[in-house]
Amino acid sequence: MDVETMRATVRRLLSASAPPEAAELETLTQLLRGHIAVLIPEVQAAADAMPEDDIPRYCALACIGEAHRKVGIDAGPGLPNQLAHARRLARVVNALVDHHESLG
């Protein structure tokens, strides 16, 4: 996993002074979807290795559920809706990376 690339993609959407143009936004959204597809099984495996009553495990599993839900949502028409959706996906990637790192 290339965590640095994942974090850079997240930063481009969450800390940019100017939002990306439509074409770049589409590319970033697809990158985020790919990152999520890679992260979910990694975080799941790390969580499965933890005891069932472990709170970080429970939090990671909840994050995975939220990631599945948000990936399945349609962005809706228009650039503002697409940007909001991409930012939600970026926050999911950020949280999944955090869980992956905290679970070891």
PDB file of C-alpha atoms in Angstrom:
ATOM      1  CA  MET A   1       0.000   0.000   0.000  1.00  0.00           C
ATOM      2  CA  ASP A   2       1.210   3.458  -0.879  1.00  0.00           C
ATOM      3  CA  VAL A   3       0.003   5.396   2.150  1.00  0.00           C
ATOM      4  CA  GLU A   4       1.803   8.577   1.079  1.00  0.00           C
ATOM      5  CA  THR A   5      -0.063   8.671  -2.241  1.00  0.00           C
ATOM      6  CA  MET A   6      -3.327   8.036  -0.432  1.00  0.00           C
ATOM      7  CA  ARG A   7      -2.657  10.871   2.008  1.00  0.00           C
ATOM      8  CA  ALA A   8      -1.643  13.189  -0.863  1.00  0.00           C
ATOM      9  CA  THR A   9      -4.906  12.490  -2.671  1.00  0.00           C
ATOM     10  CA  VAL A  10      -6.825  13.254   0.519  1.00  0.00           C
ATOM     11  CA  ARG A  11      -4.884  16.487   1.051  1.00  0.00           C
ATOM     12  CA  ARG A  12      -5.622  17.623  -2.508  1.00  0.00           C
ATOM     13  CA  LEU A  13      -9.343  17.516  -1.742  1.00  0.00           C
ATOM     14  CA  LEU A  14      -9.480  18.523   1.912  1.00  0.00           C
ATOM     15  CA  SER A  15      -6.821  21.195   2.209  1.00  0.00           C
ATOM     16  CA  ALA A  16      -6.701  22.728  -1.235  1.00  0.00           C
ATOM     17  CA  SER A  17      -7.242  26.451  -1.447  1.00  0.00           C
ATOM     18  CA  ALA A  18      -8.997  26.029  -4.785  1.00  0.00           C
ATOM     19  CA  PRO A  19     -11.213  23.057  -5.587  1.00  0.00           C
ATOM     20  CA  PRO A  20     -10.134  20.864  -8.485  1.00  0.00           C
ATOM     21  CA  GLU A  21     -11.620  21.300 -11.943  1.00  0.00           C
ATOM     22  CA  ALA A  22     -14.194  18.750 -13.133  1.00  0.00           C
ATOM     23  CA  ALA A  23     -11.719  16.483 -14.967  1.00  0.00           C
ATOM     24  CA  GLU A  24      -9.269  16.386 -12.058  1.00  0.00           C
ATOM     25  CA  LEU A  25     -12.136  15.837  -9.631  1.00  0.00           C
ATOM     26  CA  GLU A  26     -13.252  12.786 -11.602  1.00  0.00           C
ATOM     27  CA  THR A  27      -9.705  11.409 -11.534  1.00  0.00           C
ATOM     28  CA  LEU A  28      -9.349  12.068  -7.802  1.00  0.00           C
ATOM     29  CA  THR A  29     -12.700  10.426  -7.097  1.00  0.00           C
ATOM     30  CA  GLN A  30     -11.674   7.305  -8.994  1.00  0.00           C
ATOM     31  CA  LEU A  31      -8.344   7.268  -7.131  1.00  0.00           C
ATOM     32  CA  LEU A  32     -10.178   7.500  -3.814  1.00  0.00           C
ATOM     33  CA  ARG A  33     -12.464   4.621  -4.790  1.00  0.00           C
ATOM     34  CA  GLY A  34      -9.388   2.566  -5.657  1.00  0.00           C
ATOM     35  CA  HIS A  35      -7.716   3.470  -2.377  1.00  0.00           C
ATOM     36  CA  ILE A  36     -10.833   2.394  -0.490  1.00  0.00           C
ATOM     37  CA  ALA A  37     -10.954  -0.889  -2.412  1.00  0.00           C
ATOM     38  CA  VAL A  38      -7.361  -1.595  -1.324  1.00  0.00           C
ATOM     39  CA  LEU A  39      -7.782  -0.391   2.249  1.00  0.00           C
ATOM     40  CA  ILE A  40     -10.958  -2.255   3.212  1.00  0.00           C
ATOM     41  CA  PRO A  41      -9.472  -5.772   3.070  1.00  0.00           C
ATOM     42  CA  GLU A  42      -6.257  -4.591   4.734  1.00  0.00           C
ATOM     43  CA  VAL A  43      -8.097  -2.965   7.639  1.00  0.00           C
ATOM     44  CA  GLN A  44     -10.463  -5.954   7.841  1.00  0.00           C
ATOM     45  CA  ALA A  45      -7.519  -8.347   8.136  1.00  0.00           C
ATOM     46  CA  ALA A  46      -5.887  -6.207  10.813  1.00  0.00           C
ATOM     47  CA  ALA A  47      -9.164  -5.964  12.730  1.00  0.00           C
ATOM     48  CA  ASP A  48      -9.767  -9.709  12.466  1.00  0.00           C
ATOM     49  CA  ALA A  49      -6.409 -10.303  14.153  1.00  0.00           C
ATOM     50  CA  MET A  50      -7.536  -8.335  17.215  1.00  0.00           C
ATOM     51  CA  PRO A  51      -9.577  -9.756  20.123  1.00  0.00           C
ATOM     52  CA  GLU A  52     -13.333  -9.499  19.582  1.00  0.00           C
ATOM     53  CA  ASP A  53     -13.832  -7.183  22.545  1.00  0.00           C
ATOM     54  CA  ASP A  54     -11.074  -4.780  21.439  1.00  0.00           C
ATOM     55  CA  ILE A  55     -12.398  -1.219  21.040  1.00  0.00           C
ATOM     56  CA  PRO A  56     -10.003  -0.197  18.209  1.00  0.00           C
ATOM     57  CA  ARG A  57     -11.164  -3.327  16.351  1.00  0.00           C
ATOM     58  CA  TYR A  58     -14.795  -2.317  16.790  1.00  0.00           C
ATOM     59  CA  CYS A  59     -14.040   1.229  15.574  1.00  0.00           C
ATOM     60  CA  ALA A  60     -12.189  -0.084  12.513  1.00  0.00           C
ATOM     61  CA  LEU A  61     -15.078  -2.385  11.617  1.00  0.00           C
ATOM     62  CA  ALA A  62     -17.528   0.508  11.948  1.00  0.00           C
ATOM     63  CA  CYS A  63     -15.313   2.552   9.624  1.00  0.00           C
ATOM     64  CA  ILE A  64     -15.322  -0.276   7.088  1.00  0.00           C
ATOM     65  CA  GLY A  65     -19.118  -0.325   7.173  1.00  0.00           C
ATOM     66  CA  GLU A  66     -19.217   3.420   6.647  1.00  0.00           C
ATOM     67  CA  ALA A  67     -16.738   3.112   3.772  1.00  0.00           C
ATOM     68  CA  HIS A  68     -18.959   0.544   2.046  1.00  0.00           C
ATOM     69  CA  ARG A  69     -21.964   2.814   2.500  1.00  0.00           C
ATOM     70  CA  LYS A  70     -20.274   5.944   1.148  1.00  0.00           C
ATOM     71  CA  VAL A  71     -18.732   4.198  -1.858  1.00  0.00           C
ATOM     72  CA  GLY A  72     -22.227   3.017  -2.798  1.00  0.00           C
ATOM     73  CA  ILE A  73     -23.713   6.517  -2.802  1.00  0.00           C
ATOM     74  CA  ASP A  74     -24.129   8.378  -6.081  1.00  0.00           C
ATOM     75  CA  ALA A  75     -22.580  11.851  -6.115  1.00  0.00           C
ATOM     76  CA  GLY A  76     -25.557  13.452  -7.792  1.00  0.00           C
ATOM     77  CA  PRO A  77     -25.509  15.967 -10.624  1.00  0.00           C
ATOM     78  CA  GLY A  78     -23.354  19.056 -10.653  1.00  0.00           C
ATOM     79  CA  LEU A  79     -19.853  19.955  -9.598  1.00  0.00           C
ATOM     80  CA  PRO A  80     -20.776  20.985  -6.002  1.00  0.00           C
ATOM     81  CA  ASN A  81     -22.378  17.578  -5.341  1.00  0.00           C
ATOM     82  CA  GLN A  82     -19.458  15.762  -6.930  1.00  0.00           C
ATOM     83  CA  LEU A  83     -16.963  17.759  -4.867  1.00  0.00           C
ATOM     84  CA  ALA A  84     -18.870  17.083  -1.636  1.00  0.00           C
ATOM     85  CA  HIS A  85     -18.973  13.374  -2.457  1.00  0.00           C
ATOM     86  CA  ALA A  86     -15.242  13.284  -3.241  1.00  0.00           C
ATOM     87  CA  ARG A  87     -14.500  15.008   0.059  1.00  0.00           C
ATOM     88  CA  ARG A  88     -16.576  12.427   1.924  1.00  0.00           C
ATOM     89  CA  LEU A  89     -14.595   9.676   0.207  1.00  0.00           C
ATOM     90  CA  ALA A  90     -11.358  11.474   1.113  1.00  0.00           C
ATOM     91  CA  ARG A  91     -12.336  11.492   4.782  1.00  0.00           C
ATOM     92  CA  VAL A  92     -13.094   7.755   4.550  1.00  0.00           C
ATOM     93  CA  VAL A  93      -9.655   7.086   3.050  1.00  0.00           C
ATOM     94  CA  ASN A  94      -8.046   9.143   5.797  1.00  0.00           C
ATOM     95  CA  ALA A  95      -9.922   7.235   8.509  1.00  0.00           C
ATOM     96  CA  LEU A  96      -9.137   3.834   6.987  1.00  0.00           C
ATOM     97  CA  VAL A  97      -5.428   4.689   6.766  1.00  0.00           C
ATOM     98  CA  ASP A  98      -5.511   5.822  10.399  1.00  0.00           C
ATOM     99  CA  HIS A  99      -7.144   2.536  11.440  1.00  0.00           C
ATOM    100  CA  HIS A 100      -4.670   0.541   9.403  1.00  0.00           C
ATOM    101  CA  GLU A 101      -1.767   2.304  11.087  1.00  0.00           C
ATOM    102  CA  SER A 102      -3.242   2.057  14.596  1.00  0.00           C
ATOM    103  CA  LEU A 103      -4.022  -1.655  14.261  1.00  0.00           C
ATOM    104  CA  GLY A 104      -0.515  -2.323  13.023  1.00  0.00           C
TER     105      GLY A 104
END
